[in-house]
PDB file of C-alpha atoms in Angstrom:
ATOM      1  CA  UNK U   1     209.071 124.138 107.252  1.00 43.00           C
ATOM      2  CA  UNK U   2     207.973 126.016 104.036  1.00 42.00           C
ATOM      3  CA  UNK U   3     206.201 124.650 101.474  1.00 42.00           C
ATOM      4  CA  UNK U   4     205.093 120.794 103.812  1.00 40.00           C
ATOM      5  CA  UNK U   5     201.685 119.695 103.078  1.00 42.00           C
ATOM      6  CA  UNK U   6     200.265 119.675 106.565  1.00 39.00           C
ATOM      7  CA  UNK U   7     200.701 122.645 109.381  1.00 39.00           C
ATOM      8  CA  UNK U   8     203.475 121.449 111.352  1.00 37.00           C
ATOM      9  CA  UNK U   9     205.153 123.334 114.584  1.00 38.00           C
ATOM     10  CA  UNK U  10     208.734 124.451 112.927  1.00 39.00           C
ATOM     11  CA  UNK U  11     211.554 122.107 115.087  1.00 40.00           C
ATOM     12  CA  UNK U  12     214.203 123.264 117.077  1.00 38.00           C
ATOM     13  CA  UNK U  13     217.375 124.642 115.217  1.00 37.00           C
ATOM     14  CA  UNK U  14     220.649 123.211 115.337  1.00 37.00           C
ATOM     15  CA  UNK U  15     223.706 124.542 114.422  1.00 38.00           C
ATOM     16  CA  UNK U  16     225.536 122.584 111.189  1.00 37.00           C
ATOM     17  CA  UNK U  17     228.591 125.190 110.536  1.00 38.00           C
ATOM     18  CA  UNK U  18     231.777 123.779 111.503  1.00 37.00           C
ATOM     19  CA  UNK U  19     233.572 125.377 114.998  1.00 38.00           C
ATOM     20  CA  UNK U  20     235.523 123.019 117.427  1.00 37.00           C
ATOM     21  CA  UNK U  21     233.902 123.072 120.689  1.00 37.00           C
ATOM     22  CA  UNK U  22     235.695 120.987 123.586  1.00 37.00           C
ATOM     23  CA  UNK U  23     233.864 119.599 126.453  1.00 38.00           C
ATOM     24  CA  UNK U  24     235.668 119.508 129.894  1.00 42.00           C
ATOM     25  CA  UNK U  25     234.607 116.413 131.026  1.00 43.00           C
ATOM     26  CA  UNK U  26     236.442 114.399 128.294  1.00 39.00           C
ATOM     27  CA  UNK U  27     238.057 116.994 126.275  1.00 45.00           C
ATOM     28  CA  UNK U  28     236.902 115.639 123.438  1.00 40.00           C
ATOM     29  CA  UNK U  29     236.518 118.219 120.416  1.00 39.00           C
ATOM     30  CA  UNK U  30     233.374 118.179 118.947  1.00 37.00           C
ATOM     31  CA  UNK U  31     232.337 120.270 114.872  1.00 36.00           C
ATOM     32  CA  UNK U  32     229.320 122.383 115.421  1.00 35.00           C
ATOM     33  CA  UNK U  33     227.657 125.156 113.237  1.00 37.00           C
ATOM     34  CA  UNK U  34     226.467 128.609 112.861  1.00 37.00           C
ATOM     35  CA  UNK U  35     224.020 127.373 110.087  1.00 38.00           C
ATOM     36  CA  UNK U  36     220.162 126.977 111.461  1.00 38.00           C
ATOM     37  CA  UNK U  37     218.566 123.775 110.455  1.00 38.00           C
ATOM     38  CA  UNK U  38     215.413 121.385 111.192  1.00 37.00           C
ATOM     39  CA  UNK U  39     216.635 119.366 113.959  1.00 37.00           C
ATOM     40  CA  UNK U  40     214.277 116.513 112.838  1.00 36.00           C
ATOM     41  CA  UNK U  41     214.338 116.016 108.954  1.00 41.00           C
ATOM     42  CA  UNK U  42     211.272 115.326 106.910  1.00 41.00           C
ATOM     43  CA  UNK U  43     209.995 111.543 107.422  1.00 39.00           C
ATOM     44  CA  UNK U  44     210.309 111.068 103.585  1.00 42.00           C
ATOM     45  CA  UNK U  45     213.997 111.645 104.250  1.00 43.00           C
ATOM     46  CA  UNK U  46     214.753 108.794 105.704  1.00 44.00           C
ATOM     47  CA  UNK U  47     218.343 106.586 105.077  1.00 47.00           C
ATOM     48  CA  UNK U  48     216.136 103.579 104.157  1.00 49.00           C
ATOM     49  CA  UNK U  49     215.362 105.292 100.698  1.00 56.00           C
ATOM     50  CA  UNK U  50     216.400 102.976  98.461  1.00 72.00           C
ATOM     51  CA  UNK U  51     217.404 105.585  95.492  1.00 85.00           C
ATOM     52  CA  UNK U  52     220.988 106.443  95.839  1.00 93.00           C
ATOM     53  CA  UNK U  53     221.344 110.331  97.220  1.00 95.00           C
ATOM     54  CA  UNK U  54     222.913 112.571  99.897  1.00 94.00           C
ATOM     55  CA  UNK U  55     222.141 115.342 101.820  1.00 95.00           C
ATOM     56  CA  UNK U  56     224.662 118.541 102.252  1.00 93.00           C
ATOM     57  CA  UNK U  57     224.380 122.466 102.875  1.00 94.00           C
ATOM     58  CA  UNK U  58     224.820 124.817 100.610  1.00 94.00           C
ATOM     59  CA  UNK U  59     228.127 126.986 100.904  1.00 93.00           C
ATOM     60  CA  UNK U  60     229.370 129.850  99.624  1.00 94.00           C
ATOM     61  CA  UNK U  61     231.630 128.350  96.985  1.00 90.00           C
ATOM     62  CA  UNK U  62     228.419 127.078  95.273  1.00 91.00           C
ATOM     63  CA  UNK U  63     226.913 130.026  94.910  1.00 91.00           C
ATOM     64  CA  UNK U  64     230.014 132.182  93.861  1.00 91.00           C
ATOM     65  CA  UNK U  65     232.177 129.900  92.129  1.00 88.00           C
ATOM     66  CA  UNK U  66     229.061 128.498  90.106  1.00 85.00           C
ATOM     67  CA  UNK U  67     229.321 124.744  91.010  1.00 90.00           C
ATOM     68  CA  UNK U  68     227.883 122.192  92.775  1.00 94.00           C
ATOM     69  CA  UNK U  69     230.496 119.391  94.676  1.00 93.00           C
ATOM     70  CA  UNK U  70     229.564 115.971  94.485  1.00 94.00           C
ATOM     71  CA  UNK U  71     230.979 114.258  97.027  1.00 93.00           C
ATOM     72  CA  UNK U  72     232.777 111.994  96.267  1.00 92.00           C
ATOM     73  CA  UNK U  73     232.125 108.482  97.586  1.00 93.00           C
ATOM     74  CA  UNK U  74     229.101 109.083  96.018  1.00 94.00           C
ATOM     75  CA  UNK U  75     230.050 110.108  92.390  1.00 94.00           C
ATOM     76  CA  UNK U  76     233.065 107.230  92.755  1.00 92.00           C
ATOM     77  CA  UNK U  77     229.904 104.895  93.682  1.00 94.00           C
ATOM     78  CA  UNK U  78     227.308 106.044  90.217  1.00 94.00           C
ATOM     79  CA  UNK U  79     230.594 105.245  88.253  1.00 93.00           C
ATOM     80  CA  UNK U  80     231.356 109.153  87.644  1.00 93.00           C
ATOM     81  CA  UNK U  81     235.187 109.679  88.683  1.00 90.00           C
ATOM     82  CA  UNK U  82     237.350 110.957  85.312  1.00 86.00           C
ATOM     83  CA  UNK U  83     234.558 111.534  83.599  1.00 91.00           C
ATOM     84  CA  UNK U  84     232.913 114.565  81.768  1.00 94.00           C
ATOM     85  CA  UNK U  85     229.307 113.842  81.032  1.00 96.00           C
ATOM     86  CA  UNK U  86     225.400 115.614  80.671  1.00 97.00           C
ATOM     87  CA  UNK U  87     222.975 114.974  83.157  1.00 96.00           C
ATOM     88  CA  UNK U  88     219.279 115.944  83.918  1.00 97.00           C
ATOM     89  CA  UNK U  89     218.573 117.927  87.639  1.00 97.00           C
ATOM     90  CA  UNK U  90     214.901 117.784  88.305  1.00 96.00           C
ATOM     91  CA  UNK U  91     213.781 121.088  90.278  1.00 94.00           C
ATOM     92  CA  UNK U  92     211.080 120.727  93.033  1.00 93.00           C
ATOM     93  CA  UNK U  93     208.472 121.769  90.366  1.00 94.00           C
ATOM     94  CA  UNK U  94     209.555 119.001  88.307  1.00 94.00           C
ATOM     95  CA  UNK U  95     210.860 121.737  85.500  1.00 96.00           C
ATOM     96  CA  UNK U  96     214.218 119.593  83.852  1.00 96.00           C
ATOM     97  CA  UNK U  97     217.879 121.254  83.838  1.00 95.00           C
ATOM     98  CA  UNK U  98     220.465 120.308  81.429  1.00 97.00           C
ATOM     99  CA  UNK U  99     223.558 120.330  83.473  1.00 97.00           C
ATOM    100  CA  UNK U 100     227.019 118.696  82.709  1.00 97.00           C
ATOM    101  CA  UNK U 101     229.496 117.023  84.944  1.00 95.00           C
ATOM    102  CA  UNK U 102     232.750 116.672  85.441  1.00 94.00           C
ATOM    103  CA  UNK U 103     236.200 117.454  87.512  1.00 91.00           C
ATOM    104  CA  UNK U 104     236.090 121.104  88.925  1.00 86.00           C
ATOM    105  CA  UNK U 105     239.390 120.737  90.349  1.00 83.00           C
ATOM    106  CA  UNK U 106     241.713 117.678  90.425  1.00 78.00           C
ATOM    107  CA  UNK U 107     240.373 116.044  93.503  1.00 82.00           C
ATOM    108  CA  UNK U 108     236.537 117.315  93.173  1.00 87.00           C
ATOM    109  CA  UNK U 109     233.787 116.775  90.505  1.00 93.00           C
ATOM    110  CA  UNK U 110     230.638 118.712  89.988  1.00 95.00           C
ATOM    111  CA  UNK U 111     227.615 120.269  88.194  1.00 95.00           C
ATOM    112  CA  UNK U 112     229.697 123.233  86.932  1.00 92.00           C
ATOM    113  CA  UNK U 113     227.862 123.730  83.210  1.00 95.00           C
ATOM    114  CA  UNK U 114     223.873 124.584  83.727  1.00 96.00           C
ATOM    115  CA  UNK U 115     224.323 125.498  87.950  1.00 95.00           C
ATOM    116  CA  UNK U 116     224.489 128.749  87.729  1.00 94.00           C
ATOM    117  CA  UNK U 117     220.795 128.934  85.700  1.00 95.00           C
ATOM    118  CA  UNK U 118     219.231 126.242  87.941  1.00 96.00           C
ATOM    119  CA  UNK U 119     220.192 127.940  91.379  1.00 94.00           C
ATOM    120  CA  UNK U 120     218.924 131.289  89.917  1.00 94.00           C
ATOM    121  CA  UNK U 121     215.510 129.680  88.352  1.00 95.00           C
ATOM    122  CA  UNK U 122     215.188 128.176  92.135  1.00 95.00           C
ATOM    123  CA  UNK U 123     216.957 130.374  94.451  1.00 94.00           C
ATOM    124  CA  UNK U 124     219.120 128.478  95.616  1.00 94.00           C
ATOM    125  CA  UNK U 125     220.682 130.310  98.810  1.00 93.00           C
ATOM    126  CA  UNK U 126     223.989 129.848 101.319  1.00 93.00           C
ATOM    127  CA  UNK U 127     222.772 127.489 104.330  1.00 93.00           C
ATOM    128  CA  UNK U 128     220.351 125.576 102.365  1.00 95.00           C
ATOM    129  CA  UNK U 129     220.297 121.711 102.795  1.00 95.00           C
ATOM    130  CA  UNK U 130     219.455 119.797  99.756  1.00 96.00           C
ATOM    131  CA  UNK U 131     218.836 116.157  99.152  1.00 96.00           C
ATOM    132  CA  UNK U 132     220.534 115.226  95.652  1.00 96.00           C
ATOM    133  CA  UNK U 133     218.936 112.023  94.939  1.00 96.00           C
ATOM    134  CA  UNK U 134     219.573 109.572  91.501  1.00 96.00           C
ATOM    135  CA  UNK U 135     216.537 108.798  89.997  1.00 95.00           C
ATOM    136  CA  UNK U 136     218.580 106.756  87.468  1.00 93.00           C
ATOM    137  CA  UNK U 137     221.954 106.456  86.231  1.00 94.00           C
ATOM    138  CA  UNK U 138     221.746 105.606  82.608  1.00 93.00           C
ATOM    139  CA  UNK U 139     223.401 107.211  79.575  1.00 93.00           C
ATOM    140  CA  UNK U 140     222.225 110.680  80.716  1.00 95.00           C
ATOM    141  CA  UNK U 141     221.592 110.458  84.739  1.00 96.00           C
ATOM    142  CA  UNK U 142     218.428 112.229  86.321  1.00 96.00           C
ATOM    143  CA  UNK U 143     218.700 113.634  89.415  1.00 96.00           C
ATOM    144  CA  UNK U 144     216.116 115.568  91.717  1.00 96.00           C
ATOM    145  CA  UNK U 145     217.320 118.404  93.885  1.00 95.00           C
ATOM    146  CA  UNK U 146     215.227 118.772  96.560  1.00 94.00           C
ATOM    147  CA  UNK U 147     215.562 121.680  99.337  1.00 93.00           C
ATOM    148  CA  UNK U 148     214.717 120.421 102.511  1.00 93.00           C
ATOM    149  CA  UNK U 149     215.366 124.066 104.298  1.00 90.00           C
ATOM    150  CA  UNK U 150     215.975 127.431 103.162  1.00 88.00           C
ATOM    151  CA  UNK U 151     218.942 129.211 104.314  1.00 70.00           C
ATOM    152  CA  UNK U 152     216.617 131.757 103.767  1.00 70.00           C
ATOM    153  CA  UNK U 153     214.284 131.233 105.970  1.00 67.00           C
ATOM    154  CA  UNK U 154     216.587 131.117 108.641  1.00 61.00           C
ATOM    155  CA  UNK U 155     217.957 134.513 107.627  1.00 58.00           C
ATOM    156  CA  UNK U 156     214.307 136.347 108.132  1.00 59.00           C
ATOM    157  CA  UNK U 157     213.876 134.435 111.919  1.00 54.00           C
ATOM    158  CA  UNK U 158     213.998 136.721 114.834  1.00 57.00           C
TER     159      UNK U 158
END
């Protein structure tokens, strides 16, 4: 993967973009992708991390409609439902973004003020995964966005 510490051989590459696919033996439907990604994630990415954070792709909407979703069991579990608020996003370069908050539709809440900047400063890309983890969720949250694979990357393979 780019930018890991020690030479590693890059993983095999699953497919994360939703298509139903049925098998015959059972008929059972299964969601695959078209997206490319590590099919073993980073060991410091691990679902015994004790900081609250999740892990999504990238899609279009983020990059076009200039917002981030939240998902959200995870902004009804920081406390962040009906609520309009600033927060800090922490790039991989530990630079600081002022972002704000809030509902981006009535069933969805976001980073929609201060997105559009960070994903530029960091080129952010379609079919990147991210890990979106709360470093703490006082008056004014920080969070750190890190990009565990580039969409990018995946775009330049043979």
């Amino acid at each position: 993967m780019k930018g890991s510490a020690s030479p590693q051989p890059e993983g095999k590459m699953v497919n994360l973009d939703a298509k139903s696919v049925s098998t015959e033996a059972t008929g059972v439907k299964i969601k695959t992708s078209y997206v490319t990604a590590p099919k073993v994630l980073p060991a410091s990415i691990s679902a015994n991390d004790a900081s609250p954070h999740f892990i999504s792709i990238i899609k279009p909407y983020s990059i076009f409609k200039h917002f981030l979703y939240i998902p959200l069991a995870f902004a009804k579990s920081n406390g962040w439902m009906n609520r309009r608020f600033e927060m800090i996003l922490m790039d991989e370069q530990q630079r600081s973004w002022p972002v704000r908050l809030g509902p981006v539709s009535d069933d969805h809440i976001g980073i929609h003020i201060g997105w559009q900047k960070f994903k530029e400063a960091n080129d952010v890309q379609v079919g990147d995964i991210y890990r979106f983890e709360l470093i703490n969720n006082e008056k004014i949250p920080v969070a750190y966005f890190h990009r565990i694979y580039s969409g990018k990357d995946a775009k330049q393979s043979p």
